[in-house]
mmCIF file of N, CA and C in Angstrom:
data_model
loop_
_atom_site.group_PDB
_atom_site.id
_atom_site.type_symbol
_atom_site.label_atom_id
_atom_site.label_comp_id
_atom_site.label_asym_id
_atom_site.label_seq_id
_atom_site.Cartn_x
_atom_site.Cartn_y
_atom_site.Cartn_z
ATOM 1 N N UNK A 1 48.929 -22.966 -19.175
ATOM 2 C CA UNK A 1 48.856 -21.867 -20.113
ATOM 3 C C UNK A 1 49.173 -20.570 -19.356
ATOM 4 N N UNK A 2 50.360 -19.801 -19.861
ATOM 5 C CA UNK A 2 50.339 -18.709 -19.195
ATOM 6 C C UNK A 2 49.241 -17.253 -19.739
ATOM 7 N N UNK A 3 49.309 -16.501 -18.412
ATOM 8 C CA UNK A 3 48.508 -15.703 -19.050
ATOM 9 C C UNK A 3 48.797 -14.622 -20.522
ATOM 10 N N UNK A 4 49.698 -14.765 -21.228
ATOM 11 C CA UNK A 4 50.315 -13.771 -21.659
ATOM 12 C C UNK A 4 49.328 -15.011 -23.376
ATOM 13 N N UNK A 5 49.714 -16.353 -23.136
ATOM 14 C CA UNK A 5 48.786 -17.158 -23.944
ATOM 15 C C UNK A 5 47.218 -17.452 -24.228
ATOM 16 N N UNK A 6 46.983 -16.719 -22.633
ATOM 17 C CA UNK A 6 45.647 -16.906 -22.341
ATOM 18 C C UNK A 6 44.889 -15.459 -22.863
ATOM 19 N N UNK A 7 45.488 -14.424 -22.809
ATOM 20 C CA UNK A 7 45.304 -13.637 -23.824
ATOM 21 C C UNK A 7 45.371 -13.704 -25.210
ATOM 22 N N UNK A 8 46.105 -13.842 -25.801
ATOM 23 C CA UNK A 8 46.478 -14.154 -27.021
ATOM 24 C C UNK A 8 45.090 -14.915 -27.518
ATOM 25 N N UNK A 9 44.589 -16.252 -26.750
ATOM 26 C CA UNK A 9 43.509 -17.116 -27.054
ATOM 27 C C UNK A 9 42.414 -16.375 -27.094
ATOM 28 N N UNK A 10 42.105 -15.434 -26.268
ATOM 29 C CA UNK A 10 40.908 -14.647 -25.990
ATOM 30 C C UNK A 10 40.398 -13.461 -27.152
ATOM 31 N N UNK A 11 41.659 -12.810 -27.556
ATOM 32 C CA UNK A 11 42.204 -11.877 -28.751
ATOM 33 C C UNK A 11 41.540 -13.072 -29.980
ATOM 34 N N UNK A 12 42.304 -14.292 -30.134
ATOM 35 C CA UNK A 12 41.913 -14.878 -30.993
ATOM 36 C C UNK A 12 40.424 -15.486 -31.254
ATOM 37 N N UNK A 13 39.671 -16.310 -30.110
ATOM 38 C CA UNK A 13 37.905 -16.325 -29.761
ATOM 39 C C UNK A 13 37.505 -15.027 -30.166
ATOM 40 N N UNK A 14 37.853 -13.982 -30.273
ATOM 41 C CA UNK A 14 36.817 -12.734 -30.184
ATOM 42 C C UNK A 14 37.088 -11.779 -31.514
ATOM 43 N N UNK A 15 38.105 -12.122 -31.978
ATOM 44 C CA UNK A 15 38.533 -11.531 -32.958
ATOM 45 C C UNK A 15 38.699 -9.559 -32.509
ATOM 46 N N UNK A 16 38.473 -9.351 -31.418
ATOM 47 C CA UNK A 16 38.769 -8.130 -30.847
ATOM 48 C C UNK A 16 40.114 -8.010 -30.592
ATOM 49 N N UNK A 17 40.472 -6.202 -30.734
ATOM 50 C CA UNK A 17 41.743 -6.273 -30.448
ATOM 51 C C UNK A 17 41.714 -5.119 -29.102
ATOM 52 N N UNK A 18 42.495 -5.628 -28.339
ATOM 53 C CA UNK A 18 41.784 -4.418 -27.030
ATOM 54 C C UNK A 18 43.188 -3.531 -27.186
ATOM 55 N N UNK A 19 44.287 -3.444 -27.820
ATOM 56 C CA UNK A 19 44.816 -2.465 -28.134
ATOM 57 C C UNK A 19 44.297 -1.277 -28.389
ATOM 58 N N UNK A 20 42.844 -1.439 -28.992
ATOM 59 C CA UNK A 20 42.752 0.381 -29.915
ATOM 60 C C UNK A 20 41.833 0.874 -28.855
ATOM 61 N N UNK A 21 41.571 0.393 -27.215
ATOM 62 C CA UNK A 21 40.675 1.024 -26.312
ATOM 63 C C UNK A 21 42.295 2.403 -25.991
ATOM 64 N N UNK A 22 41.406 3.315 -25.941
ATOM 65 C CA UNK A 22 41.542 3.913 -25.108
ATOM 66 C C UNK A 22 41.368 4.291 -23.858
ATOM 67 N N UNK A 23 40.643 3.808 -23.172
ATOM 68 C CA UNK A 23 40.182 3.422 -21.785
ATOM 69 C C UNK A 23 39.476 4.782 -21.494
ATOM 70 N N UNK A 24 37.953 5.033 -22.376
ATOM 71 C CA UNK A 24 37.520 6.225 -22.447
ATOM 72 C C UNK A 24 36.028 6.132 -21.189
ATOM 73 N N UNK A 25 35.962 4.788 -20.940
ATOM 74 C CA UNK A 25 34.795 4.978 -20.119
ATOM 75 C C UNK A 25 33.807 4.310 -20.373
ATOM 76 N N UNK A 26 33.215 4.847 -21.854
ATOM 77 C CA UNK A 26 31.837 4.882 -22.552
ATOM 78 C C UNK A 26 31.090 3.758 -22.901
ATOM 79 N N UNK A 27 31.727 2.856 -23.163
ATOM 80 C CA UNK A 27 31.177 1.058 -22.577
ATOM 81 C C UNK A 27 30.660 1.301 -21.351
ATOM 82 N N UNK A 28 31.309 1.014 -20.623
ATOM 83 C CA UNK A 28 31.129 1.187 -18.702
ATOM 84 C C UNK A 28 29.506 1.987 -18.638
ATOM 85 N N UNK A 29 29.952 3.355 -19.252
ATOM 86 C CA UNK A 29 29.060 4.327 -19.173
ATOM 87 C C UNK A 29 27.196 3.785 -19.296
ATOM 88 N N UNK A 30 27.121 3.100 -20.526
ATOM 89 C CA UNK A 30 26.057 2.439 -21.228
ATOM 90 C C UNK A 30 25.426 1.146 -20.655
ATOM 91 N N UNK A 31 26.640 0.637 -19.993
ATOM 92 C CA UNK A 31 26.699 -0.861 -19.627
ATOM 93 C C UNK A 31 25.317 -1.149 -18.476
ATOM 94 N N UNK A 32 24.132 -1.730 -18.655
ATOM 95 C CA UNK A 32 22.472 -1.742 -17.834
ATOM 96 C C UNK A 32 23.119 -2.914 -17.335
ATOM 97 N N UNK A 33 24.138 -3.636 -16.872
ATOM 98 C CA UNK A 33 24.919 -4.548 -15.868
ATOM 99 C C UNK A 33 25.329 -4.123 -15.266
ATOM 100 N N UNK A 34 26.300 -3.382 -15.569
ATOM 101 C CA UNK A 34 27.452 -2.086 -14.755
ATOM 102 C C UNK A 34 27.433 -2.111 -13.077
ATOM 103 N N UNK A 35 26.132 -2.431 -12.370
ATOM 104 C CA UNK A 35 25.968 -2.086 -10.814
ATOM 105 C C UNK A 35 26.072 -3.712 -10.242
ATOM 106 N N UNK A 36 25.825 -4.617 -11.617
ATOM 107 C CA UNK A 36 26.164 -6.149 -11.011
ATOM 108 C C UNK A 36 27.528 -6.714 -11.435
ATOM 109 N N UNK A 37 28.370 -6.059 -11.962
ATOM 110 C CA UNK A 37 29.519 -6.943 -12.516
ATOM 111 C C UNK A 37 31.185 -6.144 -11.532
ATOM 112 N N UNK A 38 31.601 -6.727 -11.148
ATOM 113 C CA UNK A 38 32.486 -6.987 -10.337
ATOM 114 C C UNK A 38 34.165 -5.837 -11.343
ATOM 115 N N UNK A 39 33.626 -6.368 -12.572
ATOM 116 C CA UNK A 39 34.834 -5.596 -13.312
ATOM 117 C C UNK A 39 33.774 -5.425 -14.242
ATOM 118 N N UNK A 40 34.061 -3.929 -14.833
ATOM 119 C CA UNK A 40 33.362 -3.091 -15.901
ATOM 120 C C UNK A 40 33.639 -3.503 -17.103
ATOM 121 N N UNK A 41 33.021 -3.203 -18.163
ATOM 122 C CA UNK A 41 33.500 -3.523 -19.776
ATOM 123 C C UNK A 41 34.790 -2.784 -19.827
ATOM 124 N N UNK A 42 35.134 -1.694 -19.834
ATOM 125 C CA UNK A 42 36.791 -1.057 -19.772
ATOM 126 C C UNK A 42 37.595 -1.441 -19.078
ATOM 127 N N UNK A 43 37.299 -2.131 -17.226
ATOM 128 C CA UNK A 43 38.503 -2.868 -17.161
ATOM 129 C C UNK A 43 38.787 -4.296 -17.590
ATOM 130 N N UNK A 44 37.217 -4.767 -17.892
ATOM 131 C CA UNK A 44 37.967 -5.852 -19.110
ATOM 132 C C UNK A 44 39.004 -5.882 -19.684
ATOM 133 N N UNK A 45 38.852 -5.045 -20.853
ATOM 134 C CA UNK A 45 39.756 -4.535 -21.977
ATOM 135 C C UNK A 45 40.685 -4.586 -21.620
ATOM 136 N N UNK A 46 41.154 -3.336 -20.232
ATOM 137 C CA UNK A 46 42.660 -3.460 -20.110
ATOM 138 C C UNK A 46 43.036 -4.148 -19.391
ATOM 139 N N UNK A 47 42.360 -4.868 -18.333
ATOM 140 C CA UNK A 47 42.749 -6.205 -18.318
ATOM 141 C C UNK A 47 43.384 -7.362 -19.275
ATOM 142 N N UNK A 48 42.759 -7.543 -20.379
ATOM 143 C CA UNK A 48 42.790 -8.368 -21.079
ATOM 144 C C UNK A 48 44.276 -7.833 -21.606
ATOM 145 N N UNK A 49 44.225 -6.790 -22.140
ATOM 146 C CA UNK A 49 45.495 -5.910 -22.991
ATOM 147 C C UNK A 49 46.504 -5.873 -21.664
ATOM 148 N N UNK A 50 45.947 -5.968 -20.560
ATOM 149 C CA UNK A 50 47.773 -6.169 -19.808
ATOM 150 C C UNK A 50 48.165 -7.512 -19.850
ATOM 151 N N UNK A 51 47.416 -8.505 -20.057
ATOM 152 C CA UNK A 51 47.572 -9.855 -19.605
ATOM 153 C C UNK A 51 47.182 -10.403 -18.450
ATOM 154 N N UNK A 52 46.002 -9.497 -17.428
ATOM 155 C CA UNK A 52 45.473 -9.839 -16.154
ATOM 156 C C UNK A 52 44.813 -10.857 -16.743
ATOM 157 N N UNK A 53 44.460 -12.205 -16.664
ATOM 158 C CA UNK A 53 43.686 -12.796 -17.443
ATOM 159 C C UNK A 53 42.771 -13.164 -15.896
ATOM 160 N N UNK A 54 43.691 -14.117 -14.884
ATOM 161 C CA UNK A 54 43.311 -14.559 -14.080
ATOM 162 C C UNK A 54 42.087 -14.305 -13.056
ATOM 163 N N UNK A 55 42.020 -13.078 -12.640
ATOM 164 C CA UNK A 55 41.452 -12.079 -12.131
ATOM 165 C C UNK A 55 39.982 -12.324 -12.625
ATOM 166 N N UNK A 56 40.002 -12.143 -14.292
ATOM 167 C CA UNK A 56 38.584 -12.258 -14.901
ATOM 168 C C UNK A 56 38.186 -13.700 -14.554
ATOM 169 N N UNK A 57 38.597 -14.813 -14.990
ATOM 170 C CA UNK A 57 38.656 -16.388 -14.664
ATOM 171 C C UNK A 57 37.921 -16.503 -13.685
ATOM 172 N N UNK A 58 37.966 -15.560 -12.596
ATOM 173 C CA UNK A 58 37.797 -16.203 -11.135
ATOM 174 C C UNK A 58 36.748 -15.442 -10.699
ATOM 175 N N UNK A 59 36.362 -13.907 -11.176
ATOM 176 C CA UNK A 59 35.191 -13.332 -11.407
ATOM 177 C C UNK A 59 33.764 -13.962 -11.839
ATOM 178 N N UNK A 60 32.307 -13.553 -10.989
ATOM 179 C CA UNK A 60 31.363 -14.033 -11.510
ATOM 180 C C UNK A 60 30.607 -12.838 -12.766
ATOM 181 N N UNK A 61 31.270 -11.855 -12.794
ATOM 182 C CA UNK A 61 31.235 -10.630 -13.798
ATOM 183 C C UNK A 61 31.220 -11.389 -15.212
ATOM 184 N N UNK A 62 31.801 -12.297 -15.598
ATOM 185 C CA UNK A 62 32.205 -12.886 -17.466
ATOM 186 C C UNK A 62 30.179 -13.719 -17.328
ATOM 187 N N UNK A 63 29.673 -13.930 -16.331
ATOM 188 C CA UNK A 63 28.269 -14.057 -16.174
ATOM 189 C C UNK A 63 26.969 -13.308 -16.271
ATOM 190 N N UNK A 64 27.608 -11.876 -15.961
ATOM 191 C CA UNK A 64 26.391 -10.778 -15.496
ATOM 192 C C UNK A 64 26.280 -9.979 -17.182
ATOM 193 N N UNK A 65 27.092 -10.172 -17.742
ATOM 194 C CA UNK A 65 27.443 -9.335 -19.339
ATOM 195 C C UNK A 65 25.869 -10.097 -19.567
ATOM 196 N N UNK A 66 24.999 -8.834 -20.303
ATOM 197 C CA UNK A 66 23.689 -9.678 -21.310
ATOM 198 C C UNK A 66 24.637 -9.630 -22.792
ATOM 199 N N UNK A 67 25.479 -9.374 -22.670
ATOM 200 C CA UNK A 67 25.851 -9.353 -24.440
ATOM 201 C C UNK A 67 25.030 -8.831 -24.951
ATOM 202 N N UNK A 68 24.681 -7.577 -24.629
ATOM 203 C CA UNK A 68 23.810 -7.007 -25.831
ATOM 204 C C UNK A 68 24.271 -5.932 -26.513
ATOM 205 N N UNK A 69 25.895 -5.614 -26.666
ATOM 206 C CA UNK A 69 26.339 -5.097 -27.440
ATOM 207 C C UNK A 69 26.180 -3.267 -26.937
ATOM 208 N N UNK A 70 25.407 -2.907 -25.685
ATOM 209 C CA UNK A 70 25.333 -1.892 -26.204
ATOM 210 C C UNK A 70 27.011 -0.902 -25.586
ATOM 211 N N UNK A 71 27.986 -1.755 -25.320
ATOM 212 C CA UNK A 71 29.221 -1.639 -25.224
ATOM 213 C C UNK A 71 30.033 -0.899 -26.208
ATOM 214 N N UNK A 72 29.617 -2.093 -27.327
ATOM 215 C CA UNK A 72 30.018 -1.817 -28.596
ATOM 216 C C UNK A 72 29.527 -0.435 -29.134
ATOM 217 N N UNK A 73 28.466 -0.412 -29.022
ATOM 218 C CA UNK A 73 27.342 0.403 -30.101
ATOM 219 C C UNK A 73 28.569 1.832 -29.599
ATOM 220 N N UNK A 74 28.439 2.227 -28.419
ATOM 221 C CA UNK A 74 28.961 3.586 -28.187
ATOM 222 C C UNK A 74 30.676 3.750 -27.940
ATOM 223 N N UNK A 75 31.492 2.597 -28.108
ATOM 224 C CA UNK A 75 33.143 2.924 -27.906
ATOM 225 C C UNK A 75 32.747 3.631 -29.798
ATOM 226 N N UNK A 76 34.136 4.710 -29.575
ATOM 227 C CA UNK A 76 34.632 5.598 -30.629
ATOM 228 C C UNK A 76 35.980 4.679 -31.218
ATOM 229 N N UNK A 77 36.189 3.538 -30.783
ATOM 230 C CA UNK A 77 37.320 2.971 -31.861
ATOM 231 C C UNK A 77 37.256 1.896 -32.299
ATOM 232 N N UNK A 78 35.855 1.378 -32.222
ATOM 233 C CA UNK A 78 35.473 0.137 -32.303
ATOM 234 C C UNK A 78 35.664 -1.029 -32.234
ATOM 235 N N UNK A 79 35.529 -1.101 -30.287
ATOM 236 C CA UNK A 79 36.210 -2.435 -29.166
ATOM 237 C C UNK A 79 35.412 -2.184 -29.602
ATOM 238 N N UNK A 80 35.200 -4.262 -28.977
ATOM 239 C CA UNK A 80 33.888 -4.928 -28.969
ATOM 240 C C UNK A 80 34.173 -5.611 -27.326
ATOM 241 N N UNK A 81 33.900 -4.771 -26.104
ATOM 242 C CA UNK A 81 34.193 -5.693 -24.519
ATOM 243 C C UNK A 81 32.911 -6.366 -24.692
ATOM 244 N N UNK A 82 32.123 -6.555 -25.193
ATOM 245 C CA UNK A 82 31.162 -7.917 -24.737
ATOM 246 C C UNK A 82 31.614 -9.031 -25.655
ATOM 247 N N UNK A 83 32.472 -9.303 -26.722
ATOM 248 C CA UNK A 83 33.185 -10.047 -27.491
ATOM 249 C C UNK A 83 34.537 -10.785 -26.813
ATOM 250 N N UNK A 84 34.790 -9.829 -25.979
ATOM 251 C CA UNK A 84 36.127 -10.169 -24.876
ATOM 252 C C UNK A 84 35.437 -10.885 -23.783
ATOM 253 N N UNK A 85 34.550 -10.395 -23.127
ATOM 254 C CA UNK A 85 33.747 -10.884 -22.208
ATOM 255 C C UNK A 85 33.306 -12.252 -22.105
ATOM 256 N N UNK A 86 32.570 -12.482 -23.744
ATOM 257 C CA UNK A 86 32.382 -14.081 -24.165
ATOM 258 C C UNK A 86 33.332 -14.685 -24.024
ATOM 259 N N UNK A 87 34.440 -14.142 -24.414
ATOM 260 C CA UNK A 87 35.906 -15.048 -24.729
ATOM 261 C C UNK A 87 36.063 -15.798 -23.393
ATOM 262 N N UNK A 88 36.226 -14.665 -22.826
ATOM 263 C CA UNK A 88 36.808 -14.774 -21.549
ATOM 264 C C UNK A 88 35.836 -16.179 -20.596
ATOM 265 N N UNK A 89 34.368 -15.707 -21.101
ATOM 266 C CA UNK A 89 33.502 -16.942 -20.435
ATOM 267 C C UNK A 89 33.716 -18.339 -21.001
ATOM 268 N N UNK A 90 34.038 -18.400 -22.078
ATOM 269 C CA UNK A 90 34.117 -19.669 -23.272
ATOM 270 C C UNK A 90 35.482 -20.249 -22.210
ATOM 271 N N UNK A 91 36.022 -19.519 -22.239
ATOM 272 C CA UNK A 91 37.842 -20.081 -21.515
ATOM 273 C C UNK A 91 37.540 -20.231 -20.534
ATOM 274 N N UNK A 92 36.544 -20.262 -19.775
ATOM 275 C CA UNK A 92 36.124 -20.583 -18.471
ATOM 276 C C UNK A 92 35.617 -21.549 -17.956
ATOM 277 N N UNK A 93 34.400 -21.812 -19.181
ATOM 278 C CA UNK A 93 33.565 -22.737 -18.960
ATOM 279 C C UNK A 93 33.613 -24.039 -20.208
ATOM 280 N N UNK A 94 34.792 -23.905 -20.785
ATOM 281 C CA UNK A 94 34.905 -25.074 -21.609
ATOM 282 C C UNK A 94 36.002 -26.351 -21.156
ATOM 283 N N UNK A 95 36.362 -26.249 -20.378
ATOM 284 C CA UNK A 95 37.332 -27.493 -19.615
ATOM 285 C C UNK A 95 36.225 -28.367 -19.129
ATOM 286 N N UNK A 96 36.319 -29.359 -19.143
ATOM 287 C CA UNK A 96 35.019 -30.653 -18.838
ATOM 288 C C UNK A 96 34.695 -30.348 -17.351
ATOM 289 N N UNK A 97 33.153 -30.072 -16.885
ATOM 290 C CA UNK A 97 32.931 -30.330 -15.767
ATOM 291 C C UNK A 97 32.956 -29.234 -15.704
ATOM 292 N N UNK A 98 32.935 -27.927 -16.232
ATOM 293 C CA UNK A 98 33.392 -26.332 -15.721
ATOM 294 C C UNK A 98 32.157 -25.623 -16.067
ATOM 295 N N UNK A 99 31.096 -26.252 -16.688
ATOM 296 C CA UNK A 99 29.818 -25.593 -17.574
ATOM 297 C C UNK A 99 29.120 -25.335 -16.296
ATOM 298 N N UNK A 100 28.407 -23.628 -16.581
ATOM 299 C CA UNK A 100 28.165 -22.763 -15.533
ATOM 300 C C UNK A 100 26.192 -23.314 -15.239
ATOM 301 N N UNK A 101 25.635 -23.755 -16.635
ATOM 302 C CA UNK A 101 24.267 -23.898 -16.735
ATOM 303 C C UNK A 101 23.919 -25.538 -16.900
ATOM 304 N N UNK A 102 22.874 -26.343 -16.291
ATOM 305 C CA UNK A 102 23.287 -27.456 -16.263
ATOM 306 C C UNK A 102 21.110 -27.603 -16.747
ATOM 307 N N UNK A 103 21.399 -28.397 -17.659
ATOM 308 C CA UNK A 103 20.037 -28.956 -18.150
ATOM 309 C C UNK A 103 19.043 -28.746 -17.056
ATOM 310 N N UNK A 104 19.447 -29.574 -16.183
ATOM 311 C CA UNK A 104 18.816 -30.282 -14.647
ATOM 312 C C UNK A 104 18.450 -28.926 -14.069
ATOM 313 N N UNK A 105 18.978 -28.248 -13.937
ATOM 314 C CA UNK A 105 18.790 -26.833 -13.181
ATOM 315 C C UNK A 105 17.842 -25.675 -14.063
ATOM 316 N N UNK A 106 17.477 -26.021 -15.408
ATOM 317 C CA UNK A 106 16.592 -24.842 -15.776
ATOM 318 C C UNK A 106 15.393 -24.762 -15.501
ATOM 319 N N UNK A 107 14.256 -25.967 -15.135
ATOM 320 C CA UNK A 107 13.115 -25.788 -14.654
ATOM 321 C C UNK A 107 12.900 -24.894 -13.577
ATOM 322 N N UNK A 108 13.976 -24.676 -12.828
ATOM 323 C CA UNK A 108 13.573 -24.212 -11.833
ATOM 324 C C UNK A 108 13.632 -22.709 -12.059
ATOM 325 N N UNK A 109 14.556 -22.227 -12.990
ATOM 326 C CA UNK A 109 15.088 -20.979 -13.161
ATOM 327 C C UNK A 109 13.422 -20.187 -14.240
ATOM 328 N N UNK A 110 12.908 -21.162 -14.527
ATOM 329 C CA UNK A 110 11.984 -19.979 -15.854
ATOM 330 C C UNK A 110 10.925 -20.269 -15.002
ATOM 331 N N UNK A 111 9.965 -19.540 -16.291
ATOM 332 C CA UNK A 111 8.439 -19.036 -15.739
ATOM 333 C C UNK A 111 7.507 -18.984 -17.220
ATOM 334 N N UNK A 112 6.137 -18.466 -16.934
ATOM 335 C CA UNK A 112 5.803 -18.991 -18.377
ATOM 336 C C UNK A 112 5.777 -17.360 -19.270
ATOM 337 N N UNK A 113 6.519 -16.809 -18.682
ATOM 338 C CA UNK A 113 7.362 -15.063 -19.387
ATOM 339 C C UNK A 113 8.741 -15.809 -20.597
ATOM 340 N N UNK A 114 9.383 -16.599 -19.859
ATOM 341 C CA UNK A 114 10.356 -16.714 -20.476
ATOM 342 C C UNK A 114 11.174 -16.707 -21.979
ATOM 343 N N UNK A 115 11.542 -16.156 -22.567
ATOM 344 C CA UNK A 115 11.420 -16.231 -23.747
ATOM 345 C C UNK A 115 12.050 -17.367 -24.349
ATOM 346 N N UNK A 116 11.936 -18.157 -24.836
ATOM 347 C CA UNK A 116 12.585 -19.192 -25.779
ATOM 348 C C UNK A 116 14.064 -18.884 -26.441
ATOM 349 N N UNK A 117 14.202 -17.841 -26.856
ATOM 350 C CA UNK A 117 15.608 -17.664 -27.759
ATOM 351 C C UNK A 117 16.301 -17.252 -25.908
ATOM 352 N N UNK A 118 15.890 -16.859 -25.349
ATOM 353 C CA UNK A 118 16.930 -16.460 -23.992
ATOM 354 C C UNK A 118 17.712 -17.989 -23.391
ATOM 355 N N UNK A 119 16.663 -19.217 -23.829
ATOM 356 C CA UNK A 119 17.145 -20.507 -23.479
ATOM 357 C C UNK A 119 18.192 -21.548 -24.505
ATOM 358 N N UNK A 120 17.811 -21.084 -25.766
ATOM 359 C CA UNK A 120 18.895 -20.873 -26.624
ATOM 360 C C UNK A 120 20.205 -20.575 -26.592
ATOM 361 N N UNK A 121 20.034 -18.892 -26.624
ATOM 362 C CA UNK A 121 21.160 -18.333 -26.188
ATOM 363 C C UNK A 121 22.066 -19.153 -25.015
ATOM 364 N N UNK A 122 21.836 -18.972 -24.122
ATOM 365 C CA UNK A 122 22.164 -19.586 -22.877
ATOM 366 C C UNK A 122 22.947 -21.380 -22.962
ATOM 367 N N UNK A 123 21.924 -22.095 -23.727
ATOM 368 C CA UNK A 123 22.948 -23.260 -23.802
ATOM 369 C C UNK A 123 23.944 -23.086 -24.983
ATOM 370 N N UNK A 124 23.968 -21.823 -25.859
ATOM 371 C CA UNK A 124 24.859 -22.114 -26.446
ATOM 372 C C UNK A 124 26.437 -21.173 -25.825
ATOM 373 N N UNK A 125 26.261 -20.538 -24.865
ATOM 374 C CA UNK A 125 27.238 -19.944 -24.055
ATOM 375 C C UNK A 125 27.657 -20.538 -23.066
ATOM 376 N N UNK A 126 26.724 -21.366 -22.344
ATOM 377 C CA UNK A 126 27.312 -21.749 -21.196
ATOM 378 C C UNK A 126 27.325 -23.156 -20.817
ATOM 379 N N UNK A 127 26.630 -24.047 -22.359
ATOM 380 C CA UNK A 127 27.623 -25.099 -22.149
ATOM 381 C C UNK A 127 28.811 -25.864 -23.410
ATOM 382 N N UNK A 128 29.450 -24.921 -23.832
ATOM 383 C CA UNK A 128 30.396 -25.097 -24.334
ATOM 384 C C UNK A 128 31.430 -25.827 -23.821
#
């Protein structure tokens, strides 16, 4: 798959169009990940909108996103980079054998804080 397809797929998973960023910042700005992710919510975007696809692929950044939208909440043209972000993780971790979270491995990861929908969430992102 070239990347120019591998975009296109990602555009299509997310139903985002990273055309209407203007590359204003203000994701980035908001982003309470921002100091752990390797590439920001804006160079997502134009990543994604040049066709860098690869780059993200190979990043542990499509991991550190909480998806909590507050990306969304503050762009003025209404991207959605945590919608790209998923994409981008789904295309990552859906080839057999590529799933980032593994049954076997969650005992060790919680505590009795943990919230229940966070374990939810989680198998339904990362083992697709």
């Amino acid at each position: 798959m070239t990347n120019l397809d591998m975009r296109d797929e990602i555009v299509r998973i997310s139903g985002v169009n990273p055309a209407k960023c203007m590359a204003c910042g203000k994701c980035s700005g908001t982003c309470p990940a921002y100091d752990e992710m390797e590439f920001h919510p804006h160079q997502f975007v134009a990543m994604i909108k040049g066709g860098n696809i690869e780059p993200l692929l190979n990043s542990e950044s499509v991991y550190r996103c909480l998806t909590c939208f507050a990306c969304a909440e503050r762009c003025p043209r209404g991207v959605e980079p945590a919608k790209l972000i998923d994409a981008v993780r789904l295309m990552k971790t859906r080839p057999q054998g590529a799933n980032h979270l593994l049954a076997d491995n969650v005992p060790k990861m919680l505590d009795e804080e943990t919230p229940q929908q966070l374990l939810v969430s989680a198998f339904r992102k990362y083992t697709k």
